PDB file of C-alpha atoms and ligand atoms in Angstrom:
ATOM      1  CA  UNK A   1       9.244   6.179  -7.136  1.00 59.00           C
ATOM      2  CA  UNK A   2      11.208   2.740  -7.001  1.00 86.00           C
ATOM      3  CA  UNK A   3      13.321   0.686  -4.451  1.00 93.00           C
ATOM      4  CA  UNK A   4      16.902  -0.469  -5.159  1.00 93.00           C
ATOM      5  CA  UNK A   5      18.189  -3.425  -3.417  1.00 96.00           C
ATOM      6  CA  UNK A   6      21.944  -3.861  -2.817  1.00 95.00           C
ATOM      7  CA  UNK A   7      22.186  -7.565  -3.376  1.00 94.00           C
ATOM      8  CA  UNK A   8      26.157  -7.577  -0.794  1.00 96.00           C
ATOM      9  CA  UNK A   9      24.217  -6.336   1.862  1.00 96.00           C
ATOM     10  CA  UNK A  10      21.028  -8.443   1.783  1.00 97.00           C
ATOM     11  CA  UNK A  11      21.559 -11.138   4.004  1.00 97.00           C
ATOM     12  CA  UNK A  12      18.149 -13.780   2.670  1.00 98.00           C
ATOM     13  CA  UNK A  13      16.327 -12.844   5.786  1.00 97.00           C
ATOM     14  CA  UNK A  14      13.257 -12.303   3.378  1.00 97.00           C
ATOM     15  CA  UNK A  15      11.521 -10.222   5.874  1.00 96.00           C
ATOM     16  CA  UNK A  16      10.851  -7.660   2.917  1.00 97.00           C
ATOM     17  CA  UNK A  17       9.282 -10.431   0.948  1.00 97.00           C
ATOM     18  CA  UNK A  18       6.781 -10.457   3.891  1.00 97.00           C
ATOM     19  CA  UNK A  19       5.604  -7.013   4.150  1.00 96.00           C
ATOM     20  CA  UNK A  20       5.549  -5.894   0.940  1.00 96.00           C
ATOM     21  CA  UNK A  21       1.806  -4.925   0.031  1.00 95.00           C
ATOM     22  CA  UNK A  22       1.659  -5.558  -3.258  1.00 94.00           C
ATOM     23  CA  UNK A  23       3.843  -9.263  -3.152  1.00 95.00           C
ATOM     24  CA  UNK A  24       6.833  -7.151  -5.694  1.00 96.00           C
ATOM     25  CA  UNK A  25       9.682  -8.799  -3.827  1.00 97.00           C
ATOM     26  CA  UNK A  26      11.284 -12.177  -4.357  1.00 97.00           C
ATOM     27  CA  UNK A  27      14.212 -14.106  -3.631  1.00 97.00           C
ATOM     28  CA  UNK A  28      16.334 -15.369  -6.071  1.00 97.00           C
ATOM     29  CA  UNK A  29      18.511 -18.559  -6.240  1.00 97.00           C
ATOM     30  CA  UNK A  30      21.316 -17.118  -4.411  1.00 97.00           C
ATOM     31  CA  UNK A  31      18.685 -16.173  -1.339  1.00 97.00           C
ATOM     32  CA  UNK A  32      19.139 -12.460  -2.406  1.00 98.00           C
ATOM     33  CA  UNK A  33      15.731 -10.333  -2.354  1.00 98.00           C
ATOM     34  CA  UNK A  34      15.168  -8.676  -5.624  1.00 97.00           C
ATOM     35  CA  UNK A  35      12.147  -6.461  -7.033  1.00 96.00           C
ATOM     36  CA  UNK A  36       9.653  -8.584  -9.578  1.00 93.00           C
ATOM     37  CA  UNK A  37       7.802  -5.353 -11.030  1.00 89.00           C
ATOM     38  CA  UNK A  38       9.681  -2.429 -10.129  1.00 91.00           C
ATOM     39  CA  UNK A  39       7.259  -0.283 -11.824  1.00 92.00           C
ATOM     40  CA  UNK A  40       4.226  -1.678  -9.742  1.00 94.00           C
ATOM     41  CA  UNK A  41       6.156  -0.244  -6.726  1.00 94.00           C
ATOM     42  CA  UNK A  42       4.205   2.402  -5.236  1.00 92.00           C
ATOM     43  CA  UNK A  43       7.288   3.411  -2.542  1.00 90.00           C
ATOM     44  CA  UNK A  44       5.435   2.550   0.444  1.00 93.00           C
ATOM     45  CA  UNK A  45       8.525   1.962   2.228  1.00 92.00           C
ATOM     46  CA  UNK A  46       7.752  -1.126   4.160  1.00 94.00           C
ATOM     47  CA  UNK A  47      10.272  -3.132   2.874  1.00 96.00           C
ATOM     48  CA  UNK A  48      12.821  -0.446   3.585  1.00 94.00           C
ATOM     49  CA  UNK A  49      12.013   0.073   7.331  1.00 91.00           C
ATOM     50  CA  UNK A  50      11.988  -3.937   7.394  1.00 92.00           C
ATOM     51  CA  UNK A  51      15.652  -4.542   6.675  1.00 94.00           C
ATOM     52  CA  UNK A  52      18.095  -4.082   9.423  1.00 91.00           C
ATOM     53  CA  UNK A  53      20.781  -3.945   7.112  1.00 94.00           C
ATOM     54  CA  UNK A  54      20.146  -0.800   4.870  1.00 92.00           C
ATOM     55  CA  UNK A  55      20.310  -3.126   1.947  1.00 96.00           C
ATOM     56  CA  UNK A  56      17.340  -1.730   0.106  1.00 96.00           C
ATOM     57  CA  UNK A  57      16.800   2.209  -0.654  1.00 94.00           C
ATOM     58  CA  UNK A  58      13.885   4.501  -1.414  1.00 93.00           C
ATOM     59  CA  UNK A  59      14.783   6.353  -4.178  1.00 90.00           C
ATOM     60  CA  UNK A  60      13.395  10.273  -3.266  1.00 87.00           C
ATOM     61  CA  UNK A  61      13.008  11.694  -6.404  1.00 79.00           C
ATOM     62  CA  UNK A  62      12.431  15.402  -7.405  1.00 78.00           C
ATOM     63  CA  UNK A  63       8.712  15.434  -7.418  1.00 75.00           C
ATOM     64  CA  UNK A  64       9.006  15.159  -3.639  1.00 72.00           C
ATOM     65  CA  UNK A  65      11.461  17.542  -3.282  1.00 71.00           C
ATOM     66  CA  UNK A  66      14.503  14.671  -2.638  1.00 75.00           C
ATOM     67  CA  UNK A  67      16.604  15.427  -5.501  1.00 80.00           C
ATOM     68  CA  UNK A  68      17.513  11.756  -6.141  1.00 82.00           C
ATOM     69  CA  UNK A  69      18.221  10.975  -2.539  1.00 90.00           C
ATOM     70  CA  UNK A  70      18.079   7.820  -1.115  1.00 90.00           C
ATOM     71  CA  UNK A  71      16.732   6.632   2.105  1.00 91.00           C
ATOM     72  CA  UNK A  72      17.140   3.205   4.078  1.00 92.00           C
ATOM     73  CA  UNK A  73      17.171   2.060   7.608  1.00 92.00           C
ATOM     74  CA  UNK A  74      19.249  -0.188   9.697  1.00 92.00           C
ATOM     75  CA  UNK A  75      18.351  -1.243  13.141  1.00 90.00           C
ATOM     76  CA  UNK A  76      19.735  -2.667  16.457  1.00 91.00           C
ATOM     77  CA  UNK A  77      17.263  -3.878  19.223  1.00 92.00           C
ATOM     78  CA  UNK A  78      14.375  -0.827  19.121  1.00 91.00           C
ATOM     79  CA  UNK A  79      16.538   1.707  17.744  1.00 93.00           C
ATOM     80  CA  UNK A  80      15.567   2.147  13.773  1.00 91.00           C
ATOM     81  CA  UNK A  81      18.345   4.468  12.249  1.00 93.00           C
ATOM     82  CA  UNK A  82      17.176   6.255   9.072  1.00 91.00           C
ATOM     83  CA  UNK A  83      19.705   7.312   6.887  1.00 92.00           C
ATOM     84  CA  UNK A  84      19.487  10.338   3.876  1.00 91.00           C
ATOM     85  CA  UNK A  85      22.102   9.897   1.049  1.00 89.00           C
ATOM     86  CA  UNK A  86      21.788  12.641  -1.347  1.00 86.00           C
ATOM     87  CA  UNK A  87      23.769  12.508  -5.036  1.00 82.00           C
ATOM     88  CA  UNK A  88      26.450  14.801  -3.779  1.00 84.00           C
ATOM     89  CA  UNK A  89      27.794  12.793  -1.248  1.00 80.00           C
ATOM     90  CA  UNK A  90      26.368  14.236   2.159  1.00 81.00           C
ATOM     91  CA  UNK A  91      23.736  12.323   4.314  1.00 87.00           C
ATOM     92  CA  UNK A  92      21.364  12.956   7.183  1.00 91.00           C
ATOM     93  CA  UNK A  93      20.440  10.345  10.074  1.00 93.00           C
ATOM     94  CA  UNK A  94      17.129  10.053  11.852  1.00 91.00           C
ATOM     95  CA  UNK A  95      17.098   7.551  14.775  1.00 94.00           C
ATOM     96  CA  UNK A  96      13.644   6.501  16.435  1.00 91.00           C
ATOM     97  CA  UNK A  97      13.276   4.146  19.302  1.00 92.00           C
ATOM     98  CA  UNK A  98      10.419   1.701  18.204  1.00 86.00           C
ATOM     99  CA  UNK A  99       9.007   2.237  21.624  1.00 89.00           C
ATOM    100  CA  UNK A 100       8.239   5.734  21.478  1.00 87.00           C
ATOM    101  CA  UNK A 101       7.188   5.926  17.664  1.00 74.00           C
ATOM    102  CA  UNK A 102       3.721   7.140  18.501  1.00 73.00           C
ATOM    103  CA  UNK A 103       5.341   9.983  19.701  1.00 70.00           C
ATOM    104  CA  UNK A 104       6.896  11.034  16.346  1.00 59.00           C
TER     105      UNK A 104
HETATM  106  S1  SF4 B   1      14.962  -7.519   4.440  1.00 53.30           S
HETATM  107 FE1  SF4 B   1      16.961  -6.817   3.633  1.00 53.30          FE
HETATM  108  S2  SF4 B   1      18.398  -8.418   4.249  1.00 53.30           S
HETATM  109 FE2  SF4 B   1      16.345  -9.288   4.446  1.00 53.30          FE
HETATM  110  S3  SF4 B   1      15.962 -10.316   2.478  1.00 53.30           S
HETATM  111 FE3  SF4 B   1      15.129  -8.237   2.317  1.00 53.30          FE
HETATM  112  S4  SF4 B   1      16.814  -7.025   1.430  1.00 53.30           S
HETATM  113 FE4  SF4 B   1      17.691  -8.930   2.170  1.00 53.30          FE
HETATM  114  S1  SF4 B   2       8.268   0.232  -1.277  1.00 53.30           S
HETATM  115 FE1  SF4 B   2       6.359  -0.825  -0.688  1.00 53.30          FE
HETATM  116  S2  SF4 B   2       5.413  -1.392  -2.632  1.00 53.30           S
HETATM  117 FE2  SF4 B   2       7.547  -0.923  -3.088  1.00 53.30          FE
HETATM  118  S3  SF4 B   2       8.591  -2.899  -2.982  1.00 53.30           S
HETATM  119 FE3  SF4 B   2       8.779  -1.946  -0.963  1.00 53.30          FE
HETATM  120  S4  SF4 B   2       7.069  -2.761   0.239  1.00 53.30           S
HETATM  121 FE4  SF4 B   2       6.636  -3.167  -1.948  1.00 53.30          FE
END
């Protein structure tokens, strides 16, 4: 299971590079994040439900079932919108209000 990052959308606000566990996420000379050791990624998904611009996806692959969906979130204020792409161009959203998580 791996990230991708779409470098148009990433806007350098490097909050990925901050919660990523295992340090995998950089920014590169242009101030776009990019993935160091995409094999060392262990799809934890903190970085994706970081960035409020849905610039980096969670690739669901078959063993779970997600047939090489993708996930990622954007967000305004406390709503967190999580989006489903799947290969054959339909999608699902999920949106949570960050104050009642704990309900979820
Ligand atoms: S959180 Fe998103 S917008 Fe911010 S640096 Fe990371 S990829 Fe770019
Ligand atoms: S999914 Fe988790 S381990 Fe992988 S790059 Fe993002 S924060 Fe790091």
């Amino acid at each position: 299971m791996s990230i991708a990052i779409n470098q148009n959308k990433c806007v350098g606000c490097t909050m990925c590079t901050c919660v990523c566990p295992g340090t995998l996420l950089e920014m590169n000379d242009q101030n776009k994040a990019y993935i160091q050791y995409p094999k060392d990624c262990w799809g934890c998904a903190s970085c994706v439900k970081e960035c409020k611009f849905g610039a980096i996806s969670l690739y669901l692959g078959a063993d779970i079932g997600g047939r090489g969906s993708h996930l990622s979130t954007t967000s305004n204020g406390d709503l967190v919108t999580w989006s489903i792409a799947n290969p054959y161009g339909k999608s699902k959203e999920i949106v949570i209000d960050r104050k009642e998580s704990n309900r979820y």
